[in-house]
mmCIF file of C-alpha atoms (C1' of nucleotides) in Angstrom:
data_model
loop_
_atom_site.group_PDB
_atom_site.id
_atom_site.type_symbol
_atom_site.label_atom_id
_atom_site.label_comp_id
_atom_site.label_asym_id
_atom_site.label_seq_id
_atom_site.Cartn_x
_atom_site.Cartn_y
_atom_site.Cartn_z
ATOM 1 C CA UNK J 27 77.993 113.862 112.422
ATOM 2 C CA UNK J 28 80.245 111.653 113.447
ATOM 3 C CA UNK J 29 83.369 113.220 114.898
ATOM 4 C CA UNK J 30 85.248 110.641 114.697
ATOM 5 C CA UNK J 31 85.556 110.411 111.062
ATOM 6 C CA UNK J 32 87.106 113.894 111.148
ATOM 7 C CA UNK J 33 89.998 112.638 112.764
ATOM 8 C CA UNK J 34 93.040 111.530 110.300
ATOM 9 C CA UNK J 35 94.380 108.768 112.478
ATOM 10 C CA UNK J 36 91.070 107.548 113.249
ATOM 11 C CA UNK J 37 90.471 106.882 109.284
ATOM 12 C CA UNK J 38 93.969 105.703 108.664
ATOM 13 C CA UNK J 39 93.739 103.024 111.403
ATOM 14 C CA UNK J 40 90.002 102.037 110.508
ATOM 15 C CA UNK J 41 91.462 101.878 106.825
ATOM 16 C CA UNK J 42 94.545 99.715 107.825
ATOM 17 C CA UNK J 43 92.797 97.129 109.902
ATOM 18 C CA UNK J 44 90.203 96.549 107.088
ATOM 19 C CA UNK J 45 93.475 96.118 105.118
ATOM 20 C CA UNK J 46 94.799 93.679 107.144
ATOM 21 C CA UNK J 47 91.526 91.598 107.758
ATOM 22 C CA UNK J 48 91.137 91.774 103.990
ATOM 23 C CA UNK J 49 94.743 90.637 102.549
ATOM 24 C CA UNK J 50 94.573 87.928 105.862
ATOM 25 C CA UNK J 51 92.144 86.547 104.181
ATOM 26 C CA UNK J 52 93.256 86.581 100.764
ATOM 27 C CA UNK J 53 96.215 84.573 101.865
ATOM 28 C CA UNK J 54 94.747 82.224 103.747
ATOM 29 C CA UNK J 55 94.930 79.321 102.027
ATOM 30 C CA UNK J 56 98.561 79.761 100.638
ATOM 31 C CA UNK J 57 99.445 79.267 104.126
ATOM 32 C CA UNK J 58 101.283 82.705 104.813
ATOM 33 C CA UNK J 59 100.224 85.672 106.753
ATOM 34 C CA UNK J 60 100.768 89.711 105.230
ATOM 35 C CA UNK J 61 104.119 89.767 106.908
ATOM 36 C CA UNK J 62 105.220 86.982 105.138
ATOM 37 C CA UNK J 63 103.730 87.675 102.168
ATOM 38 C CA UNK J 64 105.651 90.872 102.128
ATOM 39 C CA UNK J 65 108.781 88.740 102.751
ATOM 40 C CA UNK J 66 108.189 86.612 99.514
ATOM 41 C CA UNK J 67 107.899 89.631 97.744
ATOM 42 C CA UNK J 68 111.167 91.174 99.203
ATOM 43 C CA UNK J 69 113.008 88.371 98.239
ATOM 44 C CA UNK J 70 111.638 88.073 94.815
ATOM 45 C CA UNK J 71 112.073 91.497 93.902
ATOM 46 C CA UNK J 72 115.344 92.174 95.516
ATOM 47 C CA UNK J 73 116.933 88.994 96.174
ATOM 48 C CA UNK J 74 118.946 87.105 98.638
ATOM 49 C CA UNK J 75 119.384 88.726 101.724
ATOM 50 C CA UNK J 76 120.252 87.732 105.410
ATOM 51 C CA UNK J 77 117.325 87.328 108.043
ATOM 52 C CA UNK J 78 119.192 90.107 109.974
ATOM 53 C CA UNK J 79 119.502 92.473 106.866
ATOM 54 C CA UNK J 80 116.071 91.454 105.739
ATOM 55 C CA UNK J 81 114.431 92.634 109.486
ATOM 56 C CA UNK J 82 116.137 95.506 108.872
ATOM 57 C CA UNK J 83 114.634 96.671 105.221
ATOM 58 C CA UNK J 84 110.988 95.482 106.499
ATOM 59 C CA UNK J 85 111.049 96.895 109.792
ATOM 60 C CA UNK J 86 110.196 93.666 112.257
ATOM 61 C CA UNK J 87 112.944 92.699 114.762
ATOM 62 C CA UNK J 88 115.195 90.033 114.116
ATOM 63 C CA UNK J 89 113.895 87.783 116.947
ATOM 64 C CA UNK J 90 110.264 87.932 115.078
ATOM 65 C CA UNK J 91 112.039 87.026 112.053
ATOM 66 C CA UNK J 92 112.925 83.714 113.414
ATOM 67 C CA UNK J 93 109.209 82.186 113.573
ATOM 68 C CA UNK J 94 107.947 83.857 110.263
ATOM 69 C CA UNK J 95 111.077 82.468 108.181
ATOM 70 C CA UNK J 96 110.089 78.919 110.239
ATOM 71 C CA UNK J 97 106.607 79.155 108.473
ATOM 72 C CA UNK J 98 107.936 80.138 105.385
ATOM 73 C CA UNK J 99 110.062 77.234 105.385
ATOM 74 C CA UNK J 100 107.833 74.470 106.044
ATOM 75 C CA UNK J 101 105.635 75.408 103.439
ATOM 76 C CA UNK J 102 109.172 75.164 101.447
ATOM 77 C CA UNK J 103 109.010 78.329 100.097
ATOM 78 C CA UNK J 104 112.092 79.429 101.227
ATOM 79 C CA UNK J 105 115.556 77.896 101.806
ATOM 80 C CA UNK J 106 118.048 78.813 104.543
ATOM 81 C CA UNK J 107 121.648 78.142 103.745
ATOM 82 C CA UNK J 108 124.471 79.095 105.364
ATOM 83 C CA UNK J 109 126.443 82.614 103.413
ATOM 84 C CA UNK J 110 129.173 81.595 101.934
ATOM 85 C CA UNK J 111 130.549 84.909 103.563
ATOM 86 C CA UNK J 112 129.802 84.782 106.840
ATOM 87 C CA UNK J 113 129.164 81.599 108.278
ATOM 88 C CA UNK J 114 126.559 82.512 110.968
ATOM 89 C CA UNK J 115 123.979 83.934 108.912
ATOM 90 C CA UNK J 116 121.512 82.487 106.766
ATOM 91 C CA UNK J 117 120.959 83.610 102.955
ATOM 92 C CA UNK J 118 117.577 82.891 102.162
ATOM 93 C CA UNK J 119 116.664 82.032 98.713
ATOM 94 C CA UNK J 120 112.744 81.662 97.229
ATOM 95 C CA UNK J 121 112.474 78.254 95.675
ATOM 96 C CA UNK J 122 109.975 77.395 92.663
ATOM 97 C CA UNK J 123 107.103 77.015 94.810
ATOM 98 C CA UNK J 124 108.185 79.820 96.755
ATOM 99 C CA UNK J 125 108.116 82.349 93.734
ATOM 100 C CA UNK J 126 104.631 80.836 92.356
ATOM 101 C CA UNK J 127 103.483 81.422 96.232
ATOM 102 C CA UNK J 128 104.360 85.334 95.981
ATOM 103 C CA UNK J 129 102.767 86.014 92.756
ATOM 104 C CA UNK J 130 99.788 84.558 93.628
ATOM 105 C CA UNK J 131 99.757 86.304 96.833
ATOM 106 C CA UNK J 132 100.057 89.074 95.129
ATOM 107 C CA UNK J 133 97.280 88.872 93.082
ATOM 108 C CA UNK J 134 95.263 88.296 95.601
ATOM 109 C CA UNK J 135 96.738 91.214 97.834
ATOM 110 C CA UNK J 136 95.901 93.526 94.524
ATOM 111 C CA UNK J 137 92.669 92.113 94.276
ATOM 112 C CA UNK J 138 91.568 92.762 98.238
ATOM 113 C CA UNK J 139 93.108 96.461 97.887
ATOM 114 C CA UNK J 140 90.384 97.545 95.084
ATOM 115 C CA UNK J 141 87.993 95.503 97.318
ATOM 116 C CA UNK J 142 89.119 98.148 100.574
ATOM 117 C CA UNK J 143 88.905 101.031 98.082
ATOM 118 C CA UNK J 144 85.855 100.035 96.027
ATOM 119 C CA UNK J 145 83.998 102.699 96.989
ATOM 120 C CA UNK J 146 86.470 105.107 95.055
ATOM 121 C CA UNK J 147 86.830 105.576 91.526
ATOM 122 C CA UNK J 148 89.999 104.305 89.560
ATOM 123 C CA UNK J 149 91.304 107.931 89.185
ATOM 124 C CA UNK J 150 90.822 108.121 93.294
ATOM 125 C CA UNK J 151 92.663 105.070 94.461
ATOM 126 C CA UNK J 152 95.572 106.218 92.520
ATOM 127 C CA UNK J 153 95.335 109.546 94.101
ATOM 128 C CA UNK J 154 95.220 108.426 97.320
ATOM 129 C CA UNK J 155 98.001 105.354 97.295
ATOM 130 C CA UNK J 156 100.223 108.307 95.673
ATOM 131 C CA UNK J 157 99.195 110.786 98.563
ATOM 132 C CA UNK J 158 100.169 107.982 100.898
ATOM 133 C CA UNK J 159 103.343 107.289 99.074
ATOM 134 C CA UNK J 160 104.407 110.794 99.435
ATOM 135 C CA UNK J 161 103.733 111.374 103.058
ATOM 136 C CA UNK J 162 105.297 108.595 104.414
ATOM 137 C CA UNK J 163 108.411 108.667 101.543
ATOM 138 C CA UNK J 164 109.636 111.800 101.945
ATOM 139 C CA UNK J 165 108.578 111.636 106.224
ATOM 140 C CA UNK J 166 111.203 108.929 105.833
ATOM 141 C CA UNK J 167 113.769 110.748 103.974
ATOM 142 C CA UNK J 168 113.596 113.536 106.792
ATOM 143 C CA UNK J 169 115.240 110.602 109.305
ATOM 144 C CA UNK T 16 112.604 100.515 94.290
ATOM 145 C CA UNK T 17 111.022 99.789 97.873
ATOM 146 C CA UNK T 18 108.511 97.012 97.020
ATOM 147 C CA UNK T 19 106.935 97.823 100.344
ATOM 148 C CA UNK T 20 106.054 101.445 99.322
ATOM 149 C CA UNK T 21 103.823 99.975 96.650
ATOM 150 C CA UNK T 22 101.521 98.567 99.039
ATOM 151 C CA UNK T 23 98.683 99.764 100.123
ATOM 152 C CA UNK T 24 98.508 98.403 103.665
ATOM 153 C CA UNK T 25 101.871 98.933 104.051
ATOM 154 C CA UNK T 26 101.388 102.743 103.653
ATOM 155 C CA UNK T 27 98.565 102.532 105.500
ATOM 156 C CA UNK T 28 100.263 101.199 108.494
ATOM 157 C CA UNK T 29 103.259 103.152 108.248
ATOM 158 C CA UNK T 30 101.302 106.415 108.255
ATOM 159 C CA UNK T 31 98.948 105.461 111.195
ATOM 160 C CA UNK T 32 101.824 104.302 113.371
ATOM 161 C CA UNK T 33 103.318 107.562 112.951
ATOM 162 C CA UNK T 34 99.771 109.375 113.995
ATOM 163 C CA UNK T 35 99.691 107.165 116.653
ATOM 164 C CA UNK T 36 102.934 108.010 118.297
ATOM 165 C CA UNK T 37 103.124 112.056 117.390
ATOM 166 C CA UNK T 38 99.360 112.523 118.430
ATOM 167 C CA UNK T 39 100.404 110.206 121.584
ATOM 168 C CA UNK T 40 102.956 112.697 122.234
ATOM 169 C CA UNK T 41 101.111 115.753 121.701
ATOM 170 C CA UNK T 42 98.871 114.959 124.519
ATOM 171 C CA UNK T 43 101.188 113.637 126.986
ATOM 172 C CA UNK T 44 100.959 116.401 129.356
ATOM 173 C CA UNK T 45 96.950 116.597 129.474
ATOM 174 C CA UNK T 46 97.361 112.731 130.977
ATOM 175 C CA UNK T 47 95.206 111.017 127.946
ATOM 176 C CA UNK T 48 96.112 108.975 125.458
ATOM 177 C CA UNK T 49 94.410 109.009 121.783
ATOM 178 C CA UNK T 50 91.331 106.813 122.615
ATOM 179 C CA UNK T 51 90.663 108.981 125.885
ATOM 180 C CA UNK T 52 91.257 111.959 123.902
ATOM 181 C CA UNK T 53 88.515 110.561 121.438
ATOM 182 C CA UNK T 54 86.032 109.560 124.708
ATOM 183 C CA UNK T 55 86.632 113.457 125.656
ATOM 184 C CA UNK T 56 85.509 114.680 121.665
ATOM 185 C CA UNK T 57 82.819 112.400 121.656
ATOM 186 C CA UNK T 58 81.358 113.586 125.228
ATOM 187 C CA UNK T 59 81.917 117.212 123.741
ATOM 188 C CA UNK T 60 79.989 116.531 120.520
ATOM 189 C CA UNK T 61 77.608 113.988 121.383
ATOM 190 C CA UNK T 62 76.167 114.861 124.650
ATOM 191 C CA UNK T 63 76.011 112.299 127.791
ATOM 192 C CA UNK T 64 76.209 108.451 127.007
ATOM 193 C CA UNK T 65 76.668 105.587 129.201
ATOM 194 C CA UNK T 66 79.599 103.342 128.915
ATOM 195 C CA UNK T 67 77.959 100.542 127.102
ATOM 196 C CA UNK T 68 76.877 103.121 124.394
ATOM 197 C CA UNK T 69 80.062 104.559 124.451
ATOM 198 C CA UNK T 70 81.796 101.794 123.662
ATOM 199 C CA UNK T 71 79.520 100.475 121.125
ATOM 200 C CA UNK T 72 79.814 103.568 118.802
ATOM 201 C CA UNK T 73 83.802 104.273 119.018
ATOM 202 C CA UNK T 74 84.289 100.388 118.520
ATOM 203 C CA UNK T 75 85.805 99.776 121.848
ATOM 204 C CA UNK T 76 84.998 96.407 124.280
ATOM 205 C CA UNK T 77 82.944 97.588 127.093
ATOM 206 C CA UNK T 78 85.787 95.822 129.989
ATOM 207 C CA UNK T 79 88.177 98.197 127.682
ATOM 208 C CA UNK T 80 86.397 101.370 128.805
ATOM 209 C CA UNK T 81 86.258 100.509 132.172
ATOM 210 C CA UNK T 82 90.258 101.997 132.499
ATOM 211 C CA UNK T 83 89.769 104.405 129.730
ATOM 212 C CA UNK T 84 87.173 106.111 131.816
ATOM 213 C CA UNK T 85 88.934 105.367 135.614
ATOM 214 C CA UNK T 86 91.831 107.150 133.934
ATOM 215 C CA UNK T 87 89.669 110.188 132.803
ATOM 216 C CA UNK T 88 87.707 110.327 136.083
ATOM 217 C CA UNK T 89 91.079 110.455 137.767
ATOM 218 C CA UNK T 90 91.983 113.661 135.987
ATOM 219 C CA UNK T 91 88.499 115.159 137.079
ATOM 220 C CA UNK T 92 87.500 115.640 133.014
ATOM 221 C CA UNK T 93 84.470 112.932 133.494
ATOM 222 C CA UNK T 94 82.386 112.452 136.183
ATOM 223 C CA UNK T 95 80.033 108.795 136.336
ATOM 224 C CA UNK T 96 76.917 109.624 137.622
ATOM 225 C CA UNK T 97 73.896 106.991 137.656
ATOM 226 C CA UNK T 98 71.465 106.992 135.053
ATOM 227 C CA UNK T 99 67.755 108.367 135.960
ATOM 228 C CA UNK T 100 66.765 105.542 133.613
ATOM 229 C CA UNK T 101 68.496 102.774 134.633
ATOM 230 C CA UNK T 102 70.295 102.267 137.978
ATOM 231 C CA UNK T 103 72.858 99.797 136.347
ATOM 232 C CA UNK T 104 74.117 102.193 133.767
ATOM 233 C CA UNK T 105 76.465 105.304 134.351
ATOM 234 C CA UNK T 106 76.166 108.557 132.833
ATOM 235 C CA UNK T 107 79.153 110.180 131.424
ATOM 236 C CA UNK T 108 79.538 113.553 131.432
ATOM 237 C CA UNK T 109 82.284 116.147 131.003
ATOM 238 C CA UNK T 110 83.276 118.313 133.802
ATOM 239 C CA UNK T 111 84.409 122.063 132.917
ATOM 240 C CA UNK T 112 88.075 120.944 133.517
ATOM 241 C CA UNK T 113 87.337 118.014 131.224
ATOM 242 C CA UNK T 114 85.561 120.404 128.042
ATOM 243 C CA UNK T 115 88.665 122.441 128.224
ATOM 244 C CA UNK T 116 91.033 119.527 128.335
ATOM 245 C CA UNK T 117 89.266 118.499 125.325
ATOM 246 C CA UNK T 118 89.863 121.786 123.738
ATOM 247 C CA UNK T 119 93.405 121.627 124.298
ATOM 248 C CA UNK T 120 93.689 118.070 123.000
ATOM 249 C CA UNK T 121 91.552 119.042 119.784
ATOM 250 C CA UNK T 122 94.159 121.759 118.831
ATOM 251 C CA UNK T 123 97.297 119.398 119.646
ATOM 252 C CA UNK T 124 95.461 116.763 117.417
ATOM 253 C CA UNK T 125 95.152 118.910 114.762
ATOM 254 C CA UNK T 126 98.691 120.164 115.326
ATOM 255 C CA UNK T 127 99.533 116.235 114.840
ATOM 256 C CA UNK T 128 98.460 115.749 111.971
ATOM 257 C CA UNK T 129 99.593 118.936 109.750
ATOM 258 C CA UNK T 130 103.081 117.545 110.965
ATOM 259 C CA UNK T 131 102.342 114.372 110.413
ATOM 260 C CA UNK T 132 101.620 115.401 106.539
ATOM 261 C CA UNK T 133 104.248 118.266 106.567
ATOM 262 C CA UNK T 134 105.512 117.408 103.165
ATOM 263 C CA UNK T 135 101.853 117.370 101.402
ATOM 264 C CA UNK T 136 100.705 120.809 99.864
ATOM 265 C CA UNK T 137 97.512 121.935 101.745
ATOM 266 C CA UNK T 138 95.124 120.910 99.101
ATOM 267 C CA UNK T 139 96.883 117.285 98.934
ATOM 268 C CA UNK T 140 95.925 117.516 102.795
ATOM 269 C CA UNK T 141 92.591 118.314 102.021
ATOM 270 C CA UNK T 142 92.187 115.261 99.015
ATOM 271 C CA UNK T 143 93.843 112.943 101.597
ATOM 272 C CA UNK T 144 91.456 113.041 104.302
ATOM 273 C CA UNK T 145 88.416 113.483 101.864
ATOM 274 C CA UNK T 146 89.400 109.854 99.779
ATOM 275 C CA UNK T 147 90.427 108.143 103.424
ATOM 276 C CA UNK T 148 86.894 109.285 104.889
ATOM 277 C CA UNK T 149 84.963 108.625 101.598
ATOM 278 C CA UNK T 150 86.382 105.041 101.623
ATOM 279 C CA UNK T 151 85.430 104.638 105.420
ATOM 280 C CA UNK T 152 81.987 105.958 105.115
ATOM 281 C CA UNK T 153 80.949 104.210 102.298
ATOM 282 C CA UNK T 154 82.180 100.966 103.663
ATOM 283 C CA UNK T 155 80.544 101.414 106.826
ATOM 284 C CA UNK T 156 76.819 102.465 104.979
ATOM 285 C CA UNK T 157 77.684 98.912 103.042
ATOM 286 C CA UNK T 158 77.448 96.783 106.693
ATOM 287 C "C1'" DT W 13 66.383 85.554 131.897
ATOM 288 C "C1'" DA W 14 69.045 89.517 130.065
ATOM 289 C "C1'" DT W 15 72.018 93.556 130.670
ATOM 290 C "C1'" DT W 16 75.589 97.178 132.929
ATOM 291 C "C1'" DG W 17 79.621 97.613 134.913
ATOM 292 C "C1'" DT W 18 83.373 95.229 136.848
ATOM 293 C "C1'" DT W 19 87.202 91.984 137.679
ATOM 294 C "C1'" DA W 20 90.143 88.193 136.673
ATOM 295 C "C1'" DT W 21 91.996 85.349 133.287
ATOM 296 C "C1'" DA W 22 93.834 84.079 128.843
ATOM 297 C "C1'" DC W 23 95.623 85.052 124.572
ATOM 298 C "C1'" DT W 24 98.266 87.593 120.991
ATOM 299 C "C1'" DC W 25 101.893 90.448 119.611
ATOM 300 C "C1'" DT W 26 106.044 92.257 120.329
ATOM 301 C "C1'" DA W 27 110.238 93.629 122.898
ATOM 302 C "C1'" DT W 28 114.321 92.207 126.088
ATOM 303 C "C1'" DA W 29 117.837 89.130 127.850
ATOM 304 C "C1'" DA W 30 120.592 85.510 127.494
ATOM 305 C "C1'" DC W 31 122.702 81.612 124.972
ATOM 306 C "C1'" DT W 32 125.706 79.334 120.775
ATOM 307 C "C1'" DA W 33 128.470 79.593 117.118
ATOM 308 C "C1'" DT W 34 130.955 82.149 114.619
ATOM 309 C "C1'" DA W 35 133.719 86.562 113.430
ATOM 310 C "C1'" DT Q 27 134.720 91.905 121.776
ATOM 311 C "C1'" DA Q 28 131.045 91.961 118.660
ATOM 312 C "C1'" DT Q 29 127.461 89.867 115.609
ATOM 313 C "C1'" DA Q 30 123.751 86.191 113.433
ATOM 314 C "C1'" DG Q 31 120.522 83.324 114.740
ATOM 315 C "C1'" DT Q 32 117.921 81.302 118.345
ATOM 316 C "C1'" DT Q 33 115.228 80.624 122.594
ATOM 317 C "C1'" DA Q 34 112.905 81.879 126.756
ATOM 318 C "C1'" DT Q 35 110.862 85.374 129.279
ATOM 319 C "C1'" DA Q 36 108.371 89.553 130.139
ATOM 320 C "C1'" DG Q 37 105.466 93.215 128.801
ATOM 321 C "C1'" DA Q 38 101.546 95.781 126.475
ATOM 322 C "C1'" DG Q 39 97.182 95.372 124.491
ATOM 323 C "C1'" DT Q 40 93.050 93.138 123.897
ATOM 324 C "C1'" DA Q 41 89.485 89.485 124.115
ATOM 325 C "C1'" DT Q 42 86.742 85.935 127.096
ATOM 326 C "C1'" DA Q 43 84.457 84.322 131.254
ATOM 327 C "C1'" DA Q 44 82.386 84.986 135.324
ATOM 328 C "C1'" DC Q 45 80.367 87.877 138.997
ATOM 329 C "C1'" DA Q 46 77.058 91.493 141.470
ATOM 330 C "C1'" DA Q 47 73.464 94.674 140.909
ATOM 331 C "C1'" DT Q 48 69.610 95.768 138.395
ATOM 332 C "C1'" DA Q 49 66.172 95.299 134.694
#
DNA sequence: TATTGTTATACTCTATAACTATA
DNA sequence: TATAGTTATAGAGTATAACAATA
C-alpha cells in the first residue's frame, strides 16, 4: 500500500531515528548522549586513545570531539592527561565512575534495541543485526 | 573487534548514510533529491494530494514541502493547481515529464540499493528488507 | 475561529578556518 | 613545516512563529 515502505533507505532511516530517540532516552539520566555513550564504550573496550585517534576510529571530526569529551568530563567520567609521548595530545582514560557509567549505558542501550525490534522474534533480530553487520563490514573493507 | 559494529544503531546509521549518499547520486542528473524522488513515487502511486496531505503521510513539515515542491514544479514534473474543494489548498499532480522522471528515478533507486547491498546473496537481500519493513510496520500499527 | 500555503526567523548539527602549543 | 587540541564562524537542515487568503 504504502510505497514508501518498499523503499530500503526509507526503512533504514525510519529504523535509525527510532534508534536514536530510543537509546536518547535510555541515557538520559546518566547524563551522556549515544555519541558519547559509544565513546565510553570505545575506551573501555579498547583503551586509551588520543581525542584525534579516537575521532578517527568513531567517525566524528576532531573539532566535535572537543565538546563531547567536555561533557564527558564534567560528569568525571573521563580524564584528559597529557601523553607522555607527545605532549600536545590528550590520552583519555575512563575513571571508576566512568566504567560503571558505560555498562550501565549499555544495558540500557541493549534493552531499547529489543524494544526497536520487539516486533521480531529472537531468531529475527539476530538475523537482521548479522545482515546489517555484513553489509556495512565488508562495504567497508571494499574502501 | 569493532565495538561499534555490535550496535545496532550504529549499523543502522552507517547503512542509511550510505543509501542516502549513493541514491543521492543516482538521481543527480534528473534534478531531485531522495525526498523529491519519494513526492514523485507517491504522486505516481497515490493519485493527487494537496501539500498538507502530502506532508502529513511521508512525515515531512508542511513549510518543508513548500521547496520540495518549488523545486519539482521548476523541473515541470508537478504542476499546483487549486483544489475544486477548497480554494486554499493546491492539488498536486504529475505532469507526463514528471511520471517518466519518476520512472527513471524508480530504476536508479533500485539500482542504489542492490549496490548498496552488493556483498549480500540475493535471498539475504530479500530477508533484509522483509525484517527492516516487518519491524517498521508493526511499530507503526502499535501508535 | 481554524486551516492552507507561505515566509522569515531561530535552532541544531556539523564542517571550515584560524589560533596556540608543541613536534 | 606539520600536527593536537581548541575556538569562532559559516553552512545545511529543520523546526517555530507569524502572515494572507480562505474555510
Amino acid at each position: 500500500m504504502d510505497p514508501l515502505l518498499s523503499r530500503l533507505s526509507y526503512l533504514l532511516g525510519r529504523l535509525y531515528m527510532t534508534s536514536l530517540t530510543l537509546e536518547t532516552e535510555a541515557l538520559e539520566d546518566l547524563g551522556v548522549d549515544v555519541k558519547q555513550q559509544a565513546v565510553l564504550t570505545f575506551l573501555a573496550e579498547i583503551g586509551p586513545v588520543t581525542q584525534q585517534q579516537l575521532g578517527q576510529r568513531i567517525g566524528i571530526d576532531r573539532t566535535t570531539i572537543v565538546t563531547l569529551v567536555d561533557g564527558l568530563e564534567q560528569h568525571g567520567y573521563v580524564e584528559r592527561e597529557r601523553s607522555p609521548h607527545d605532549r600536545r595530545a590528550y590520552q583519555l582514560t575512563l575513571t571508576d565512575t566512568g566504567r560503571a557509567a558505560q555498562k550501565t549505558g549499555h544495558k540500557r542501550v541493549a534493552k531499547a534495541e529489543r524494544a526497536l525490534l520487539d516486533n521480531l522474534t529472537g531468531p529475527e533480530r539476530d538475523t537482521l543485526k548479522r545482515l546489517l553487520a555484513k553489509a556495512v563490514q565488508e562495504r567497508s573493507t571494499h574502501l
